Amino acid sequence: MANGVTFEPDFAEEIRVVHDFDKRLKYVQFDIIRDAPPSNDKNNNQTNSNAQNAFDVLMRKANTQANSKVPSKHDETAPRFTGCIVRRGLNNSRKYTPMLRELYKRRIKAGPEPELHPSDAGCWNYNSEVYAFGKRYGEDFDESLLRKAFITSDYRQAEEESRRQLGIDLESVPVGVVDNSELAQKGEQIASRYIKAYLRHSYPMMLEEGIQAVHDYLMDDQMIYHIASNFGLTDLIMSTNYPPEDHTYCTAFKAVIGALAESQNEERAGLFVRDFVVSQLAGKNLMEIWDVKNPMGLLSSVLSMQGRGPPEPRLLWQSASATMLSLYHVGIYSNKQLVGRSPGETLPIAEEMAAKDALSKLMNISLDAKPLQFGEKSESWKLDFNQRNQSANDLLQTSTMDALEPCNTTILVDDITRSASRFLGSNEAEKCDTTIHGWVRLKINKTDADMPTSCIDVFRCGSSMPIWLNGTLPEIENDVVSLDVCYRGFMDCCEKRTQIQLKNCGTYNVYLLKSVDTCNARYCVAINITFKGIARVQPIEPNHDVYSNDEHMLKFRCNVNIPVENKGHVFDLKWDLNGKTILANDTNTTNIKEEDFIQQAVLTADDLKRENQTTMGFKISIRGIRGRTSKGDIGLDLMTLQKGL
C-alpha cells in the first residue's frame, strides 16, 4: 500500500483510493488490466490512452493529501497500466460484504483483546507513580510502606514460585517481598473505629443500630471497591491479574489507610477516612440504608423516652383507592402534633413509611437536617471512640418493662411553674396539660414532689384552673391506688372530677396522668418535706401526771420539732382514730428555745367522746396535711409523723 493506493497481484484487480474531502470518505474503484501485450491496433491504443488519462486523474487526486508520496507512472517499481475501466460506487465488490461478515465472526470468536498494563508500552516509571500517588492526595507517605500497600499476596506467591522453578533456595535467598495483608487489617480497624465515632458525634440522637447499619454500608466491599477503583490504584497494584480483582482493590485501599497511619499517625488516617469514605454519605437518605424491622414499635419507644404520647397514625388523604394506581398519605401524630408523614400504595406501606419519616426527624437524620461537617469544620472535633449511643433493643426492653413496672418510667416532669405555691403573674400566659399522658414522675428543681392533697387557690400552678389530688397518698411501697383529682374552679374547689392512678415506689410516687380537655387546666405539684416528729402519749392510768390541775382532763400531746430554716411555718395536723380522720381542736405553737421551734397538737378526751370512743383498745395516729405561713397556704404536704400511738 502506498498513500492510499492499493495494488493487488491479480490480473484483474481493484484499486481503491481513499480521498478525504470535507472529512467524508469517497471510494473510486478501477478494474485494471495490467501487463497487457503491446498492440498496434488503433482501438487498443485508444483504450490504453483512456487508461493513461484515468491514471493521471487518479494520481492528481491522491496528491491533494498533505505530505503524500504517490508513485509516479515513470517509476520502475510502479506497475504499468495498459487498460483501465473506471467504475464509481460504494463497495461494489461482491467479496467485500462477506469478508466483513467473516471478520466480525472471527472477532467475536476470539473475544476482546486483553487490557494491557502501561508498563507493556515500555514507558513506565513505577517509583515516580508511587511518589505522585501520595502527593496527589496531599499526604506524606513513607514510600517503602506505600509500595508495600500495593503488593498483593498472590504476587508474592508468584514470585516465590518463579524462584522455585529456577532452583533458588528461598530459605537462603528470601524473596524479600512482603504483602499488604497486615497493613490492610490495621487500616480496616482504623476506618471502622473512626466511622463509628464520627457518626455518633454527628448524630447523637441516632440509635446504635442505625450507627452500625451506616457503618456496615460504608465498610462494605462494594463501597470500598467503588472508592478504590476511582482512586488511581489500578496501575499501582502489583498482582498477577490485570486489571486487579474487586477484593484486591478493597485490600489495597485499606492497606493505604494502614500505611498512612504508620507513616504519620492514626488521627491523620482518620481524617483520610473522613474525606474519602464518610463523604460517600453526602445526599444519602440514612433511613434507606438502615432497614428498621419494626418502625412503629421503635417510634413508640422513642416517643416514650422523650416524654411524649404514643404514635397515632391517621389517614390524611387518599387518591384512586379503587384502582391499581391507589395512593394513601398517612400522618403520624403524637400529642396532637404531626411528627411524620409519607405516601404509599397501600395503607400498611404508607403507615410504615410515615413511621420511618417520624423516626428520621426525631433522630435528626432526615434529608432536611444539618449536613455532615467535613474539612476544617470537623478537624477540631474531639471524638470519643468509647462512647455508644442508646440501643434500640435496650429501649424496646425498657419500654416493655415500663409498661409492666411504672416505677421504671423515664418520663420526668420537672417544671417550677407547676408549684402550688407559685402565683400566676398578670403578664404570664396560662399553660395547660393537653399533651401529658402516661406514667410520670413529678419533680421540682430535681427534687421529688407529689400532687397536693388539699384545695388549691385559683391562678396557681401556672394556670387559672389548677388540678389537685382529692385523697391520701399511698403509704405502702408498691401499693397502687386509684384516686380522684379535682379541677379548681372560681366557685368550687372541685368543679370537675376525674380519676387517676398512683403507685408508691418507695422514695417517690408515680402518677398515671391523662391529658386534659380544657386548655386552662394543669396538674399541680407540691414538694414533700419530712420533719422529724416527737410524739408523746400519757398512758391512761390513775396518775396525777395525766390530769391537768386546771381542767382535770386526759390529753394526748404531739410535739413537732421544726428546723430553724422553716421558722414561720405552721402546719395543720390531722388525728386518725381507728383509721378514721378527726381534726384536733387544740393546735398551738410554743417557743421552747430561741433556735428551735416546736409545734404542739393536743387530742383531748372530749374529742374522743365526740367520736363515741369511751372504751379502751383504740389506735391513734397523727400526721401533717398542710403547711401555712402568714402569707397564706404554701401547699406543703407532710408525711405521717407518727403511727400507732
mmCIF file of C-alpha atoms in Angstrom, residues 417-569:
data_model
loop_
_atom_site.group_PDB
_atom_site.id
_atom_site.type_symbol
_atom_site.label_atom_id
_atom_site.label_comp_id
_atom_site.label_asym_id
_atom_site.label_seq_id
_atom_site.Cartn_x
_atom_site.Cartn_y
_atom_site.Cartn_z
ATOM 1 C CA THR A 417 -44.220 26.724 87.187
ATOM 2 C CA ARG A 418 -46.268 23.727 88.394
ATOM 3 C CA SER A 419 -45.553 24.565 92.033
ATOM 4 C CA ALA A 420 -48.707 25.008 94.087
ATOM 5 C CA SER A 421 -47.112 27.965 95.876
ATOM 6 C CA ARG A 422 -46.421 29.843 92.648
ATOM 7 C CA PHE A 423 -48.926 32.517 91.675
ATOM 8 C CA LEU A 424 -49.705 33.154 88.005
ATOM 9 C CA GLY A 425 -48.446 36.597 87.033
ATOM 10 C CA SER A 426 -50.667 39.137 85.309
ATOM 11 C CA ASN A 427 -48.449 39.166 82.216
ATOM 12 C CA GLU A 428 -47.798 35.426 82.245
ATOM 13 C CA ALA A 429 -49.509 33.179 79.727
ATOM 14 C CA GLU A 430 -51.540 30.269 81.071
ATOM 15 C CA LYS A 431 -50.343 26.724 80.478
ATOM 16 C CA CYS A 432 -52.357 23.555 80.158
ATOM 17 C CA ASP A 433 -51.738 19.799 80.121
ATOM 18 C CA THR A 434 -53.264 18.812 76.804
ATOM 19 C CA THR A 435 -50.112 16.885 75.848
ATOM 20 C CA ILE A 436 -49.272 14.992 79.034
ATOM 21 C CA HIS A 437 -50.054 11.282 79.022
ATOM 22 C CA GLY A 438 -48.792 8.135 80.738
ATOM 23 C CA TRP A 439 -46.864 7.321 83.921
ATOM 24 C CA VAL A 440 -44.879 10.325 85.094
ATOM 25 C CA ARG A 441 -42.586 11.156 87.961
ATOM 26 C CA LEU A 442 -43.091 14.664 89.329
ATOM 27 C CA LYS A 443 -40.176 16.859 90.337
ATOM 28 C CA ILE A 444 -39.419 20.489 91.122
ATOM 29 C CA ASN A 445 -35.835 21.629 90.707
ATOM 30 C CA LYS A 446 -34.695 17.975 90.535
ATOM 31 C CA THR A 447 -36.431 17.228 93.856
ATOM 32 C CA ASP A 448 -39.163 14.589 94.001
ATOM 33 C CA ALA A 449 -42.610 16.048 94.527
ATOM 34 C CA ASP A 450 -46.257 14.995 94.658
ATOM 35 C CA MET A 451 -49.606 16.447 93.809
ATOM 36 C CA PRO A 452 -51.146 18.489 96.645
ATOM 37 C CA THR A 453 -53.932 16.739 98.535
ATOM 38 C CA SER A 454 -55.833 19.862 99.526
ATOM 39 C CA CYS A 455 -57.720 22.511 97.636
ATOM 40 C CA ILE A 456 -55.545 24.940 95.694
ATOM 41 C CA ASP A 457 -56.390 28.557 95.052
ATOM 42 C CA VAL A 458 -57.070 29.657 91.510
ATOM 43 C CA PHE A 459 -54.258 31.129 89.419
ATOM 44 C CA ARG A 460 -51.764 28.672 90.872
ATOM 45 C CA CYS A 461 -49.517 26.147 89.136
ATOM 46 C CA GLY A 462 -49.281 28.334 86.033
ATOM 47 C CA SER A 463 -52.997 28.059 85.299
ATOM 48 C CA SER A 464 -56.341 29.527 86.287
ATOM 49 C CA MET A 465 -57.697 26.009 86.908
ATOM 50 C CA PRO A 466 -55.162 24.028 88.968
ATOM 51 C CA ILE A 467 -55.733 20.308 89.463
ATOM 52 C CA TRP A 468 -55.194 18.799 92.910
ATOM 53 C CA LEU A 469 -55.430 15.306 94.353
ATOM 54 C CA ASN A 470 -58.552 14.593 96.366
ATOM 55 C CA GLY A 471 -57.356 11.728 98.512
ATOM 56 C CA THR A 472 -54.490 10.255 100.505
ATOM 57 C CA LEU A 473 -51.161 9.264 99.005
ATOM 58 C CA PRO A 474 -50.359 5.534 99.213
ATOM 59 C CA GLU A 475 -48.141 4.773 102.206
ATOM 60 C CA ILE A 476 -47.160 1.168 101.444
ATOM 61 C CA GLU A 477 -44.383 0.571 98.938
ATOM 62 C CA ASN A 478 -45.521 -0.858 95.569
ATOM 63 C CA ASP A 479 -49.102 -0.049 96.507
ATOM 64 C CA VAL A 480 -51.228 1.117 93.553
ATOM 65 C CA VAL A 481 -54.353 3.162 94.256
ATOM 66 C CA SER A 482 -56.941 4.999 92.183
ATOM 67 C CA LEU A 483 -57.811 8.488 93.378
ATOM 68 C CA ASP A 484 -59.878 11.401 92.170
ATOM 69 C CA VAL A 485 -58.357 14.657 91.001
ATOM 70 C CA CYS A 486 -60.317 17.894 91.223
ATOM 71 C CA TYR A 487 -60.311 20.851 88.863
ATOM 72 C CA ARG A 488 -60.249 24.018 90.979
ATOM 73 C CA GLY A 489 -62.801 26.499 89.752
ATOM 74 C CA PHE A 490 -63.790 30.006 90.747
ATOM 75 C CA MET A 491 -66.935 28.811 92.504
ATOM 76 C CA ASP A 492 -65.917 25.437 93.878
ATOM 77 C CA CYS A 493 -62.775 23.545 94.871
ATOM 78 C CA CYS A 494 -63.899 20.592 92.760
ATOM 79 C CA GLU A 495 -65.840 21.834 89.763
ATOM 80 C CA LYS A 496 -64.823 18.782 87.755
ATOM 81 C CA ARG A 497 -63.621 15.368 88.867
ATOM 82 C CA THR A 498 -61.638 12.640 87.076
ATOM 83 C CA GLN A 499 -59.732 9.579 88.280
ATOM 84 C CA ILE A 500 -56.018 8.752 88.023
ATOM 85 C CA GLN A 501 -53.730 6.004 89.330
ATOM 86 C CA LEU A 502 -50.796 6.325 91.735
ATOM 87 C CA LYS A 503 -48.068 3.927 92.752
ATOM 88 C CA ASN A 504 -45.743 4.152 95.729
ATOM 89 C CA CYS A 505 -42.183 3.485 94.534
ATOM 90 C CA GLY A 506 -40.592 3.707 97.971
ATOM 91 C CA THR A 507 -38.984 7.127 97.994
ATOM 92 C CA TYR A 508 -41.321 8.704 95.448
ATOM 93 C CA ASN A 509 -44.692 8.246 93.779
ATOM 94 C CA VAL A 510 -45.554 7.937 90.101
ATOM 95 C CA TYR A 511 -48.792 9.115 88.527
ATOM 96 C CA LEU A 512 -50.736 7.806 85.555
ATOM 97 C CA LEU A 513 -51.938 11.148 84.225
ATOM 98 C CA LYS A 514 -54.359 11.832 81.410
ATOM 99 C CA SER A 515 -54.386 14.781 79.070
ATOM 100 C CA VAL A 516 -56.953 17.431 79.967
ATOM 101 C CA ASP A 517 -59.707 18.555 77.624
ATOM 102 C CA THR A 518 -59.687 22.207 78.695
ATOM 103 C CA CYS A 519 -56.674 24.332 77.936
ATOM 104 C CA ASN A 520 -56.691 26.252 81.228
ATOM 105 C CA ALA A 521 -56.357 23.139 83.427
ATOM 106 C CA ARG A 522 -52.992 21.950 84.734
ATOM 107 C CA TYR A 523 -51.723 19.420 87.268
ATOM 108 C CA CYS A 524 -50.199 20.958 90.394
ATOM 109 C CA VAL A 525 -47.066 19.806 92.187
ATOM 110 C CA ALA A 526 -46.002 20.267 95.814
ATOM 111 C CA ILE A 527 -42.683 19.239 97.350
ATOM 112 C CA ASN A 528 -42.712 16.622 100.081
ATOM 113 C CA ILE A 529 -40.869 17.933 103.192
ATOM 114 C CA THR A 530 -40.392 15.459 106.023
ATOM 115 C CA PHE A 531 -39.908 16.812 109.559
ATOM 116 C CA LYS A 532 -38.809 14.711 112.460
ATOM 117 C CA GLY A 533 -41.732 14.415 114.881
ATOM 118 C CA ILE A 534 -41.548 13.516 118.559
ATOM 119 C CA ALA A 535 -44.864 12.169 119.826
ATOM 120 C CA ARG A 536 -45.616 11.567 123.474
ATOM 121 C CA VAL A 537 -48.748 9.983 124.865
ATOM 122 C CA GLN A 538 -49.658 9.896 128.517
ATOM 123 C CA PRO A 539 -50.866 6.418 129.376
ATOM 124 C CA ILE A 540 -54.405 6.043 130.680
ATOM 125 C CA GLU A 541 -53.577 5.330 134.267
ATOM 126 C CA PRO A 542 -54.811 6.776 137.603
ATOM 127 C CA ASN A 543 -51.846 9.032 137.728
ATOM 128 C CA HIS A 544 -51.932 12.682 138.540
ATOM 129 C CA ASP A 545 -49.469 13.337 135.689
ATOM 130 C CA VAL A 546 -52.110 12.656 133.153
ATOM 131 C CA TYR A 547 -54.509 15.235 134.558
ATOM 132 C CA SER A 548 -54.239 18.944 134.306
ATOM 133 C CA ASN A 549 -54.624 20.796 137.598
ATOM 134 C CA ASP A 550 -56.950 23.219 135.863
ATOM 135 C CA GLU A 551 -59.013 21.022 133.559
ATOM 136 C CA HIS A 552 -58.694 17.557 135.095
ATOM 137 C CA MET A 553 -58.829 16.218 131.521
ATOM 138 C CA LEU A 554 -56.982 13.385 129.768
ATOM 139 C CA LYS A 555 -54.875 14.639 126.845
ATOM 140 C CA PHE A 556 -52.782 13.197 124.029
ATOM 141 C CA ARG A 557 -49.956 15.504 123.053
ATOM 142 C CA CYS A 558 -47.745 15.588 119.906
ATOM 143 C CA ASN A 559 -44.758 17.906 119.740
ATOM 144 C CA VAL A 560 -43.108 18.588 116.340
ATOM 145 C CA ASN A 561 -39.584 19.954 116.189
ATOM 146 C CA ILE A 562 -39.360 22.347 113.209
ATOM 147 C CA PRO A 563 -35.885 23.257 111.881
ATOM 148 C CA VAL A 564 -34.689 26.839 112.120
ATOM 149 C CA GLU A 565 -34.803 27.350 108.346
ATOM 150 C CA ASN A 566 -38.550 26.656 108.398
ATOM 151 C CA LYS A 567 -39.467 29.147 111.110
ATOM 152 C CA GLY A 568 -42.734 30.906 110.429
ATOM 153 C CA HIS A 569 -44.367 27.762 109.040
#
